mmCIF file of C-alpha atoms (C1' of nucleotides) in Angstrom:
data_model
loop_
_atom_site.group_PDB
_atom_site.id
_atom_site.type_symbol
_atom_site.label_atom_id
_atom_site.label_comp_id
_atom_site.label_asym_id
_atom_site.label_seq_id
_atom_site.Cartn_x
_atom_site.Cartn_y
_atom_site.Cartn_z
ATOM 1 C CA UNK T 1 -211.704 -34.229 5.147
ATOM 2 C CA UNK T 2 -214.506 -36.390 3.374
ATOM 3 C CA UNK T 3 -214.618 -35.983 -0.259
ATOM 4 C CA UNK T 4 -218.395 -34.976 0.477
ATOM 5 C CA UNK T 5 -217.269 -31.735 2.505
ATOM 6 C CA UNK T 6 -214.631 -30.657 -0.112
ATOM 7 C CA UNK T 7 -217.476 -30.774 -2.707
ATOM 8 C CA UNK T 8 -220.124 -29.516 -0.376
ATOM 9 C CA UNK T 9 -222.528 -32.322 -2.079
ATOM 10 C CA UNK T 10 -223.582 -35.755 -0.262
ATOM 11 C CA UNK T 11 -224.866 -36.808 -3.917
ATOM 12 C CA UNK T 12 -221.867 -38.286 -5.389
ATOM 13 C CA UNK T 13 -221.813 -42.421 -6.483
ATOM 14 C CA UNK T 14 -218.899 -44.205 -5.156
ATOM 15 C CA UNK T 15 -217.008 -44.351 -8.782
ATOM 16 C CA UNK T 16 -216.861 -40.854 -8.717
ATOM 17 C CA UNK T 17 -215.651 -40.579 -5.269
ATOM 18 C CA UNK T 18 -212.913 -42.617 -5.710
ATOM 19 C CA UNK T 19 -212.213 -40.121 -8.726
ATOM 20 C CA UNK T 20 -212.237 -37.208 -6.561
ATOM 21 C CA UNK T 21 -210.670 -38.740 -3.719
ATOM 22 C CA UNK T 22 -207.362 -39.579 -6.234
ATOM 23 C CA UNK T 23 -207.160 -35.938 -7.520
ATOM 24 C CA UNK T 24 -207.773 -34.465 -4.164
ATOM 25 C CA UNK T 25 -204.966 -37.015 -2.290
ATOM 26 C CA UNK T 26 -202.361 -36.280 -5.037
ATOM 27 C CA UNK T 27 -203.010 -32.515 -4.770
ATOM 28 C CA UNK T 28 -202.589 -32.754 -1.171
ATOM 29 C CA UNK T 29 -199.074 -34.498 -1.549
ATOM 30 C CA UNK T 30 -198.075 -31.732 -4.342
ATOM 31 C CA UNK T 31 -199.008 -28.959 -1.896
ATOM 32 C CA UNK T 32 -196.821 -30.647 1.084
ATOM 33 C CA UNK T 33 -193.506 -31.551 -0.746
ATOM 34 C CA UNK T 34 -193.945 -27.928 -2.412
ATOM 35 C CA UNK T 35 -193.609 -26.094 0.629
ATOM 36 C CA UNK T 36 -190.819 -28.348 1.750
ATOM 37 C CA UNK T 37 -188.701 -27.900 -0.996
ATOM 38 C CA UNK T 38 -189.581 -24.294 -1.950
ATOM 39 C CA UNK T 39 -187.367 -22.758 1.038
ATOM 40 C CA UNK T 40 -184.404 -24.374 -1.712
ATOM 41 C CA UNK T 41 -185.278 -22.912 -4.499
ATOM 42 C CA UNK T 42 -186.369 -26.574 -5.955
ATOM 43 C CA UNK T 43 -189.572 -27.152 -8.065
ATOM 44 C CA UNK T 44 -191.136 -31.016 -6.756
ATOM 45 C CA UNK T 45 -190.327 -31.469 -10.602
ATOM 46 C CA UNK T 46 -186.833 -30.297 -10.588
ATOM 47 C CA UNK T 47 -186.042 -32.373 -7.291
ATOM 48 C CA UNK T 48 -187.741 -35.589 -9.298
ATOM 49 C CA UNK T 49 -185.159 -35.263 -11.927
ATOM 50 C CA UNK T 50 -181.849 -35.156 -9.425
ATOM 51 C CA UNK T 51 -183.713 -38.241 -8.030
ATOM 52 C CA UNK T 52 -183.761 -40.198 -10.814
ATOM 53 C CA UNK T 53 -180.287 -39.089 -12.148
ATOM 54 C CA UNK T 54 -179.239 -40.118 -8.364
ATOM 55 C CA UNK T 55 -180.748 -43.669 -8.892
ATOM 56 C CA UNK T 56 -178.265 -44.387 -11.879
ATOM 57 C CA UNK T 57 -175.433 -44.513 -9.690
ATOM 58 C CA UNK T 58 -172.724 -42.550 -11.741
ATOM 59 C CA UNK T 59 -174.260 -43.473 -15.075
ATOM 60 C CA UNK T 60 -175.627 -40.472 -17.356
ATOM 61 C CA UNK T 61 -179.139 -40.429 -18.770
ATOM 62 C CA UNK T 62 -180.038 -39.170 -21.972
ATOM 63 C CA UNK T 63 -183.618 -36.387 -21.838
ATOM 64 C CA UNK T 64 -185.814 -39.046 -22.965
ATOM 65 C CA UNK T 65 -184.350 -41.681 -19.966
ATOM 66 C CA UNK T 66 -184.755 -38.910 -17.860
ATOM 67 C CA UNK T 67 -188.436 -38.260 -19.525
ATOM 68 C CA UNK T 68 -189.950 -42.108 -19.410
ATOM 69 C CA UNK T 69 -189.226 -42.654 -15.898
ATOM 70 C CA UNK T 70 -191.241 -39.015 -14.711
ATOM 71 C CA UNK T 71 -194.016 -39.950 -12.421
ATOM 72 C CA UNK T 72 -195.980 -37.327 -14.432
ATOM 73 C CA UNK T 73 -194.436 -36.901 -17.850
ATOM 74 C CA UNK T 74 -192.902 -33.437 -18.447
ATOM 75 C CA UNK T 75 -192.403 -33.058 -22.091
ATOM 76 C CA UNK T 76 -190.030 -30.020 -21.122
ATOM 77 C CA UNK T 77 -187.951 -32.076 -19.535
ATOM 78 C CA UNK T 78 -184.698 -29.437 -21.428
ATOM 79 C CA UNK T 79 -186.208 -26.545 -19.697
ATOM 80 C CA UNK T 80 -186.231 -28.953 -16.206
ATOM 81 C CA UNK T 81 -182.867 -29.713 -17.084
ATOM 82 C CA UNK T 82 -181.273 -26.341 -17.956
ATOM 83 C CA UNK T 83 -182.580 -25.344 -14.632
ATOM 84 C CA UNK T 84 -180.307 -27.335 -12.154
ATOM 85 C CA UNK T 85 -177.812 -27.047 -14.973
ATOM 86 C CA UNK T 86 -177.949 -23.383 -13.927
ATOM 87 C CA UNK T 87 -178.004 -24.387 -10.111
ATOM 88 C CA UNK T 88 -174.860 -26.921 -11.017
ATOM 89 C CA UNK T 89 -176.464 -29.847 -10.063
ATOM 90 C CA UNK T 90 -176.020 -31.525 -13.101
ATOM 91 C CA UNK T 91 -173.588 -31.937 -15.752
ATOM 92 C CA UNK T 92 -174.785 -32.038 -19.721
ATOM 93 C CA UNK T 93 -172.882 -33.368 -22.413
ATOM 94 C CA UNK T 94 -173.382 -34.504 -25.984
ATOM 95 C CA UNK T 95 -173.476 -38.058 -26.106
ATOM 96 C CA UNK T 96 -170.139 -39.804 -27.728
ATOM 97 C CA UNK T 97 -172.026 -42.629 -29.521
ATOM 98 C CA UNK T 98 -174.738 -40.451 -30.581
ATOM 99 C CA UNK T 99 -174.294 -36.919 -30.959
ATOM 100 C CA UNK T 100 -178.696 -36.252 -31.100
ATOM 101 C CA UNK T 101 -178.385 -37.296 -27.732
ATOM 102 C CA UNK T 102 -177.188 -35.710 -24.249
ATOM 103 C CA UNK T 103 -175.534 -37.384 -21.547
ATOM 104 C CA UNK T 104 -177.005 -35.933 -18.318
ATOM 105 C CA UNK T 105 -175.296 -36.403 -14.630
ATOM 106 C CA UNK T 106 -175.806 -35.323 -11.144
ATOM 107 C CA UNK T 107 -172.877 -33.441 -9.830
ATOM 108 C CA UNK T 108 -171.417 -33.427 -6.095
ATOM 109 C CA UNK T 109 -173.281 -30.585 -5.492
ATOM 110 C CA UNK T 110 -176.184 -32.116 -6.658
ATOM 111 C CA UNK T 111 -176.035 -35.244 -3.873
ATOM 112 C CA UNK T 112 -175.055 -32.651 -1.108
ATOM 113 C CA UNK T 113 -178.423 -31.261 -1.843
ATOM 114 C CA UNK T 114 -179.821 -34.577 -2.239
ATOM 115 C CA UNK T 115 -178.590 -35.378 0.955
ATOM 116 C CA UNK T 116 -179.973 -32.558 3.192
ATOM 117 C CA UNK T 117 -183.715 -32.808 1.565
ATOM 118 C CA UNK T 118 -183.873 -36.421 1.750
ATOM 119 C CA UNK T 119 -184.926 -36.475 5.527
ATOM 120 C CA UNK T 120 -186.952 -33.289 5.177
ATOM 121 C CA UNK T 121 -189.133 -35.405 2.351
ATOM 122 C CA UNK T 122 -189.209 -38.476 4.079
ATOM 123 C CA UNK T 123 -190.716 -36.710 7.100
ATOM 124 C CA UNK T 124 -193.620 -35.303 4.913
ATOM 125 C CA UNK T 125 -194.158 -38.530 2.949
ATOM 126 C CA UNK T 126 -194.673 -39.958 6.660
ATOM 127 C CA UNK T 127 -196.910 -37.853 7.410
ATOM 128 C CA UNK T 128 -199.059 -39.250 5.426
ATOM 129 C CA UNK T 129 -198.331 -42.806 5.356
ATOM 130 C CA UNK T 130 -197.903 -43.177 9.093
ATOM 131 C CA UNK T 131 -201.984 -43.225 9.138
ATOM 132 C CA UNK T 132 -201.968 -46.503 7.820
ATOM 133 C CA UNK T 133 -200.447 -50.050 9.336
ATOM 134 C CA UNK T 134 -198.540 -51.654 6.805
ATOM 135 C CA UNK T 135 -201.403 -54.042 5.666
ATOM 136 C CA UNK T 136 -203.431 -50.973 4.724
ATOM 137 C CA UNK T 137 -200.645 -49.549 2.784
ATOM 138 C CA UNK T 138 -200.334 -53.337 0.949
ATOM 139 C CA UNK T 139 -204.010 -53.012 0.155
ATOM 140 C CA UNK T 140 -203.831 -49.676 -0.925
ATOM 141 C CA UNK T 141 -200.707 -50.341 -3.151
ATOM 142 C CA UNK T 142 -202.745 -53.571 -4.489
ATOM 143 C CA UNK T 143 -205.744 -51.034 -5.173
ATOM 144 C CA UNK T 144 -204.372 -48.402 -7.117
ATOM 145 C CA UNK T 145 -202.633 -50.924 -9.616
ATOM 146 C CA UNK T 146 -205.692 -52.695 -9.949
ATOM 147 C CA UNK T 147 -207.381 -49.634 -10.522
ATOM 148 C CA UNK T 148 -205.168 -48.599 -13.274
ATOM 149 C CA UNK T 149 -204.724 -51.936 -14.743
ATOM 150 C CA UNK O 1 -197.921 -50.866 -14.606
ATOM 151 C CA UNK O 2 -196.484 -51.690 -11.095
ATOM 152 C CA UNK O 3 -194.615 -48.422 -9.965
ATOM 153 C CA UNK O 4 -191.452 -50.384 -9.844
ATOM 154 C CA UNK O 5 -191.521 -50.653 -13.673
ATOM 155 C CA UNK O 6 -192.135 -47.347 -13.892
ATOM 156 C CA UNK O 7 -189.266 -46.078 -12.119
ATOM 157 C CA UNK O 8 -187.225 -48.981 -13.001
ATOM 158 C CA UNK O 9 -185.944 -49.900 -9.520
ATOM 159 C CA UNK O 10 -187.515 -52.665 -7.550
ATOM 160 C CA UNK O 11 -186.181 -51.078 -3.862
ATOM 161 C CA UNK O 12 -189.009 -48.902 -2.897
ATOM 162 C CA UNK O 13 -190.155 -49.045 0.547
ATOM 163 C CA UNK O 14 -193.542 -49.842 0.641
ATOM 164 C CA UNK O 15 -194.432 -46.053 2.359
ATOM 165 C CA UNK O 16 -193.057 -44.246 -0.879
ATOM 166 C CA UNK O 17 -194.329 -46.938 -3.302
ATOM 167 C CA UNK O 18 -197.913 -45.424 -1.997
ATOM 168 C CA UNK O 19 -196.846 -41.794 -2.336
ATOM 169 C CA UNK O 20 -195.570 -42.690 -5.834
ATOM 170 C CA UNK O 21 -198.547 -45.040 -6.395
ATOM 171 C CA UNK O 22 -200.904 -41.970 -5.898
ATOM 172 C CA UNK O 23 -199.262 -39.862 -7.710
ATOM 173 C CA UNK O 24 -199.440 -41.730 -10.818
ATOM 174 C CA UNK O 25 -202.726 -42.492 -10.552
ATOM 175 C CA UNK O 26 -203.203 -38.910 -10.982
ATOM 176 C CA UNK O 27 -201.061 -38.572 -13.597
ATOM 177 C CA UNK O 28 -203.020 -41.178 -15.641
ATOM 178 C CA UNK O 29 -206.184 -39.899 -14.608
ATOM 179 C CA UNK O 30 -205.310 -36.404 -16.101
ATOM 180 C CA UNK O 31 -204.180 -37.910 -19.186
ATOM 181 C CA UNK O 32 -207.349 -39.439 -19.688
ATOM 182 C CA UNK O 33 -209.847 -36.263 -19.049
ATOM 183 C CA UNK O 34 -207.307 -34.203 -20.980
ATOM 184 C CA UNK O 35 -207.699 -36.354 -24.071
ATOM 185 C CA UNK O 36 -211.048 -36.583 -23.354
ATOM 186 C CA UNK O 37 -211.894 -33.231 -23.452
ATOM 187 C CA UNK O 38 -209.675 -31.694 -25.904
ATOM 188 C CA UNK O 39 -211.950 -32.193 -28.759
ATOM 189 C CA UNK O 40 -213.900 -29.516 -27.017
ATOM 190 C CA UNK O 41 -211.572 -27.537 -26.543
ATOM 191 C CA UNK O 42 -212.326 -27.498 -22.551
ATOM 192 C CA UNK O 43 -209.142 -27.583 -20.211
ATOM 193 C CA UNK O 44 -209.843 -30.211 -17.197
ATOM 194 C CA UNK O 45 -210.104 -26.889 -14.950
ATOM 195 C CA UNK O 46 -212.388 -25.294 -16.920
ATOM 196 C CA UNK O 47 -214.343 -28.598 -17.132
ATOM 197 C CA UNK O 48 -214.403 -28.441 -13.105
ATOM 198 C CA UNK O 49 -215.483 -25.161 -13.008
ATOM 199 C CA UNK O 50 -218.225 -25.564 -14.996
ATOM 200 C CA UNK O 51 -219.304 -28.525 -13.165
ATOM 201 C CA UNK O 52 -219.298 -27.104 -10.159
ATOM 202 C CA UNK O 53 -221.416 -23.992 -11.177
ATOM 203 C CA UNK O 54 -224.066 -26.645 -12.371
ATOM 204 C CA UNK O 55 -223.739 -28.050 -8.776
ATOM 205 C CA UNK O 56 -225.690 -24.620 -7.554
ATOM 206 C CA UNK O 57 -229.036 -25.541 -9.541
ATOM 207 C CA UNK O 58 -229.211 -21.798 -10.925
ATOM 208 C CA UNK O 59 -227.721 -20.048 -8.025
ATOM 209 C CA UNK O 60 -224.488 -17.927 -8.406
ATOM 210 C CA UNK O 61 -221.346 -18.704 -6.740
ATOM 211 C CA UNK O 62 -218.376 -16.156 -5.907
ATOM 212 C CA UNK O 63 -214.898 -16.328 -7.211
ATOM 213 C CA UNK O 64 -213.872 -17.704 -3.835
ATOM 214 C CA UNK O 65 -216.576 -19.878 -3.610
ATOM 215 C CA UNK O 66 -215.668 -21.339 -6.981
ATOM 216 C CA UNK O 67 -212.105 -21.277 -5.658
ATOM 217 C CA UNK O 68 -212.749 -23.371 -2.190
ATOM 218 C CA UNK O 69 -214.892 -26.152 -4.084
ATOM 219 C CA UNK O 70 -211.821 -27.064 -6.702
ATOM 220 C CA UNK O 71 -209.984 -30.134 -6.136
ATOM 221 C CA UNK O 72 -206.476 -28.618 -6.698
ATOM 222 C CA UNK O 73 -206.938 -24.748 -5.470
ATOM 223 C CA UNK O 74 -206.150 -22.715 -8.546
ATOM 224 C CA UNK O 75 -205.803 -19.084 -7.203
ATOM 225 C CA UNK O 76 -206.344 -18.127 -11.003
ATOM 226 C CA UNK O 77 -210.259 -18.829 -11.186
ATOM 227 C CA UNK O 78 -210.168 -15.358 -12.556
ATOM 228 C CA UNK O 79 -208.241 -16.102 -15.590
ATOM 229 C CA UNK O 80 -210.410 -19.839 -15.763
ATOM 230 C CA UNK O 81 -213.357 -17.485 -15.557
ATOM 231 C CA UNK O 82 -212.551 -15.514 -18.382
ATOM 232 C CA UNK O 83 -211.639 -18.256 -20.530
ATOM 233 C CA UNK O 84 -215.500 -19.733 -19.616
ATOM 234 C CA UNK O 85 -217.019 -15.986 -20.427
ATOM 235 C CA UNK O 86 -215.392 -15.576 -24.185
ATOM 236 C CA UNK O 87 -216.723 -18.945 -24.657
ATOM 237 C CA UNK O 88 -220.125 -17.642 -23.328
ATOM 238 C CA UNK O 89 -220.159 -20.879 -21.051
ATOM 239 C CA UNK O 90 -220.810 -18.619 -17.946
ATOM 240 C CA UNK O 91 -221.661 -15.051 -16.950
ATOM 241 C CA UNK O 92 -219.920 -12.901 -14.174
ATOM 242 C CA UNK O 93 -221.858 -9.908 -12.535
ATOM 243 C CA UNK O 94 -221.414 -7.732 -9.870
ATOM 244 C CA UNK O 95 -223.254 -8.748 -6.797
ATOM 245 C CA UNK O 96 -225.398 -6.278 -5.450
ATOM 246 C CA UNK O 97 -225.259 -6.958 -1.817
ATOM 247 C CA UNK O 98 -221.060 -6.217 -2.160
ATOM 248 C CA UNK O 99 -219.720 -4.497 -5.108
ATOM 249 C CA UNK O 100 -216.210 -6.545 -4.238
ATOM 250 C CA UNK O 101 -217.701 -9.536 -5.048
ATOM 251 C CA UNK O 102 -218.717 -11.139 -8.569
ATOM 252 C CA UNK O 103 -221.554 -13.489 -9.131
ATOM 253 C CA UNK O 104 -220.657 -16.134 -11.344
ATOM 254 C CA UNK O 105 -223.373 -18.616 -13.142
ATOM 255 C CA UNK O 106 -223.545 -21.227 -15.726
ATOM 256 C CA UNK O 107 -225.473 -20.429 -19.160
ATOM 257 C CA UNK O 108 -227.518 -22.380 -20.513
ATOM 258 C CA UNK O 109 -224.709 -23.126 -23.468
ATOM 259 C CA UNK O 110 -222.754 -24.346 -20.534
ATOM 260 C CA UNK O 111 -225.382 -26.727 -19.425
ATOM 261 C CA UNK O 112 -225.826 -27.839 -23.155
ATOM 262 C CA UNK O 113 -221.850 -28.458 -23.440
ATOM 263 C CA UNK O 114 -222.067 -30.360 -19.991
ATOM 264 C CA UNK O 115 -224.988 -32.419 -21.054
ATOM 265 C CA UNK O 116 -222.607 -33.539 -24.135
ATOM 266 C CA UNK O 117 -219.840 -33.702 -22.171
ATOM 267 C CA UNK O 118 -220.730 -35.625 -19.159
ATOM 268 C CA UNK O 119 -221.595 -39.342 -20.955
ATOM 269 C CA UNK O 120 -217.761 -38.599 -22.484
ATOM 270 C CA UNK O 121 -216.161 -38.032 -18.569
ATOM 271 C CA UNK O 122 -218.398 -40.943 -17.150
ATOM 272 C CA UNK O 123 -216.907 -43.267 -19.858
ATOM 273 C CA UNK O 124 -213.568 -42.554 -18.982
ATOM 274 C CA UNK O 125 -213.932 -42.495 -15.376
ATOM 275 C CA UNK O 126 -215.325 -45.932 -15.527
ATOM 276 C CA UNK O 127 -212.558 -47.171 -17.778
ATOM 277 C CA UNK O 128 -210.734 -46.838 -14.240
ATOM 278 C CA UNK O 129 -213.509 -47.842 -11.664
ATOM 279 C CA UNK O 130 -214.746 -50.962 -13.591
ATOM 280 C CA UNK O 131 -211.369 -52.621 -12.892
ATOM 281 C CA UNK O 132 -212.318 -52.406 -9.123
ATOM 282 C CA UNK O 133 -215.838 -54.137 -7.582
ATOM 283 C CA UNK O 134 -217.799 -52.041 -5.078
ATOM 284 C CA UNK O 135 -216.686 -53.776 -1.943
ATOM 285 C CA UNK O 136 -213.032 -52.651 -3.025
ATOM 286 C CA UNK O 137 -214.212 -48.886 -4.308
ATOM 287 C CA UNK O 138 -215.003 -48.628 -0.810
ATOM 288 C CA UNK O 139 -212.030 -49.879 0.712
ATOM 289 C CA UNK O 140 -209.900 -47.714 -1.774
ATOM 290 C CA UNK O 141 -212.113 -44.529 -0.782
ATOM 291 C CA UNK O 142 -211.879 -45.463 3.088
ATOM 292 C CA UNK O 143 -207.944 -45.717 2.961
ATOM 293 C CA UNK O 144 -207.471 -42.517 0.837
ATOM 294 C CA UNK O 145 -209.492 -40.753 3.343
ATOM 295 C CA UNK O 146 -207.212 -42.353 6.444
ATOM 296 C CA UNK O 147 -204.235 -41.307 4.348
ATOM 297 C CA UNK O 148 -204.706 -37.704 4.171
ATOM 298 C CA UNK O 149 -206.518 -37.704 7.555
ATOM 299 C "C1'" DG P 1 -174.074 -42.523 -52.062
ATOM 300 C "C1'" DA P 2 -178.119 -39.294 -52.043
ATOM 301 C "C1'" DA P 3 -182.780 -38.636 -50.663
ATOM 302 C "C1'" DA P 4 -186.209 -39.925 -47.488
ATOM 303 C "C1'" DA P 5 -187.565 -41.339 -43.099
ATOM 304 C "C1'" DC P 6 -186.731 -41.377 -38.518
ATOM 305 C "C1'" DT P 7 -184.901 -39.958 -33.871
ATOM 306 C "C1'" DA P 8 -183.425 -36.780 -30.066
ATOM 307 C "C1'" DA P 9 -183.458 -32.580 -28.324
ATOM 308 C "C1'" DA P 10 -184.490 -27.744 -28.387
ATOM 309 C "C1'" DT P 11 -187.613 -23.960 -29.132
ATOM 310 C "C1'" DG P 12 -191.936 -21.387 -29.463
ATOM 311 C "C1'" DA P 13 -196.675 -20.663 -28.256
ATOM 312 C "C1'" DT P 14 -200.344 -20.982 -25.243
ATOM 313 C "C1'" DA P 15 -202.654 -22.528 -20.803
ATOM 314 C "C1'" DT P 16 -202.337 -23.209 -16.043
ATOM 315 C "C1'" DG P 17 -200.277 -22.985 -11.089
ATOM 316 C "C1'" DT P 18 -198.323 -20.162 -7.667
ATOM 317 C "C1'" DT P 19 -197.132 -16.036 -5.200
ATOM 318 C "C1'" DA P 20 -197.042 -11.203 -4.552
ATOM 319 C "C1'" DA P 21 -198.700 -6.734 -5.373
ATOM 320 C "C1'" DT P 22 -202.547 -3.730 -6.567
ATOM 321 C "C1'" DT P 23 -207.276 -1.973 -6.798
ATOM 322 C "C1'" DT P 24 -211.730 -1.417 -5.055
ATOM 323 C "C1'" DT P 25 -214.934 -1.813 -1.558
ATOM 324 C "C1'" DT P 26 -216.395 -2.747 3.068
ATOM 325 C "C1'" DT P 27 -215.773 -2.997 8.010
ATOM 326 C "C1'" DA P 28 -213.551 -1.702 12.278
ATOM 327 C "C1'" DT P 29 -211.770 1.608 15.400
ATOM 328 C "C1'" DA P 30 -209.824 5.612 17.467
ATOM 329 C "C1'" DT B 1 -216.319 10.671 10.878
ATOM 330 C "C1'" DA B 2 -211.714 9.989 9.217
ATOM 331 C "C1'" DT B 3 -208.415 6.629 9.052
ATOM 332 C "C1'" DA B 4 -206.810 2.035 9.375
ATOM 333 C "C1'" DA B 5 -207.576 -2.724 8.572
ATOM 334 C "C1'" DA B 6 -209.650 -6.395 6.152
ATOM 335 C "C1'" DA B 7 -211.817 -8.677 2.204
ATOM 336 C "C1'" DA B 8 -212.576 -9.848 -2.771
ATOM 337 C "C1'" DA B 9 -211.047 -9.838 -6.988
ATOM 338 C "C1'" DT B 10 -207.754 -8.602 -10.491
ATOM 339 C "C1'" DT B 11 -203.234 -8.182 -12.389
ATOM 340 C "C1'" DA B 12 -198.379 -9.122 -12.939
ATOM 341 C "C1'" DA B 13 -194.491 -12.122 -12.877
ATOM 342 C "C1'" DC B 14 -192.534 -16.293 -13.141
ATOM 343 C "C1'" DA B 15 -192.459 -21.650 -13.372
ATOM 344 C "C1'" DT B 16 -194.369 -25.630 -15.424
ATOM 345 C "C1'" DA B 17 -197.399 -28.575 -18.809
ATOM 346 C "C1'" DT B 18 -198.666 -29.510 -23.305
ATOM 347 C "C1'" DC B 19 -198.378 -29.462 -28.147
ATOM 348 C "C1'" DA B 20 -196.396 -28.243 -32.573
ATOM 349 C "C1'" DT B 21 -192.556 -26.984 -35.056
ATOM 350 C "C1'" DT B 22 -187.711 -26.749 -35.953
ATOM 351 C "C1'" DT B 23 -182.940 -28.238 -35.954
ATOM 352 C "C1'" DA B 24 -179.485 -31.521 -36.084
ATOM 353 C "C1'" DG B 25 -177.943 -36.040 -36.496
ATOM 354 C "C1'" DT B 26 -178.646 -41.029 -37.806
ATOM 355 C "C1'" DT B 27 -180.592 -44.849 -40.307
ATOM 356 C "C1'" DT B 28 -182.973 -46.762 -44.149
ATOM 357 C "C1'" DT B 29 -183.803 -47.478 -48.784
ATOM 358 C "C1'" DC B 30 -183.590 -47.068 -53.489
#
DNA sequence: GAAAACTAAATGATATGTTAATTTTTTATA
DNA sequence: TATAAAAAATTAACATATCATTTAGTTTTC
């Protein structure tokens, strides 16, 4: 759906468009991965946070770790945390070298889930990409920095 | 910021680099218009809402038409309308043809804080679009489109 | 070494997003 | 026409986002 129909107005300058058509992608992506993940009880924000714990390999993170590498930064990232704490898919524990800080982990359980949602979010992510040949998805890659630069 | 830097992992596929790409392009965007807009005390829904009752030249829109035209569908245009009416940015009536259904319009304080407001958005929406020429707007709004297609 | 400054996380308050349930009104249908 | 079904908006309940404040621990500085 053109920008243009979502609107309902044909007098909108290309600047803006691109805007809209950011906002409007990205909310389209949030609505899709929602209703994948929502039949397990995971928030897209709480499954971001086993990911990234996941990507250390073993090694804790501390909140603010956990907090900087948030596509969109969650200040609450605690409340995020106490969640899957709840579920048992992390661990928590003050940090030895540092007692302000908190030594967060995935847990077993936390990878088993990882494990079963990975294809189930790959699928919906290809949804989307598979409507673009690889040089497409270059140039749109190449955009979007640019455009943020 | 290249989205591997972000995440701090240089093995991304390029498929979920574009997923992640969009997504915190949004992020940033929001960060912008919130900051923007704060001063005024004017959430970016709100800000939407407003904008899109100005679309109608005068006319009144329903709380599902209000609802339809929003980028990311907030099923609470109620409680955004409310906010708008205490702030005597809008008014809400009854609509005579069917008493289910509420007629919502911009006042003219609302087109007064728009009038204010707008230069501010436009600023900050160029901060973005001026890092891209119009050839490549164009490209960026063409693959966007393909992507959610 | 004590006070001040800083850091990390947690907590509280308010706004929004999402779904479900409810209320009111209108339309369909038996 | 009475009842059922549908439509529009509101309300309630819960999760998250954002900001400010608080708490606890660490570092700096005098």
């Amino acid at each position: 759906m053109r920008i243009e129909e979502i609107i309902k107005s044909e007098n909108v300058d290309i600047s803006k468009k691109v805007i809209l058509n950011v906002m409007y992608s990205n909310s389209k992506l949030n609505e899709t991965f929602y209703v994948a993940l929502k039949p397990f009880d995971m928030s897209t924000e709480q499954f971001n946070v086993l990911r990234i714990l996941r990507g250390q390999k073993g090694n804790a993170l501390n909140m603010s770790d956990i907090q900087e590498r948030m596509i969109a930064k969650t200040s609450n990232t605690t409340r995020l945390v106490d969640k899957l704490l709840k579920k048992e898919l992390v661990t928590r524990r003050v940090c030895k070298d540092n007692r302000r800080k908190m030594d967060v982990s995935i847990t077993d359980k936390g990878l088993e889930l990882l494990k079963i949602l990975d294809p189930l979010v790959k699928a919906h992510e290809e949804h989307f990409t598979n409507k673009l040949n690889e040089e497409e998805l270059d140039t749109l890659n190449k955009l979007l920095e640019k455009f943020r630069s």
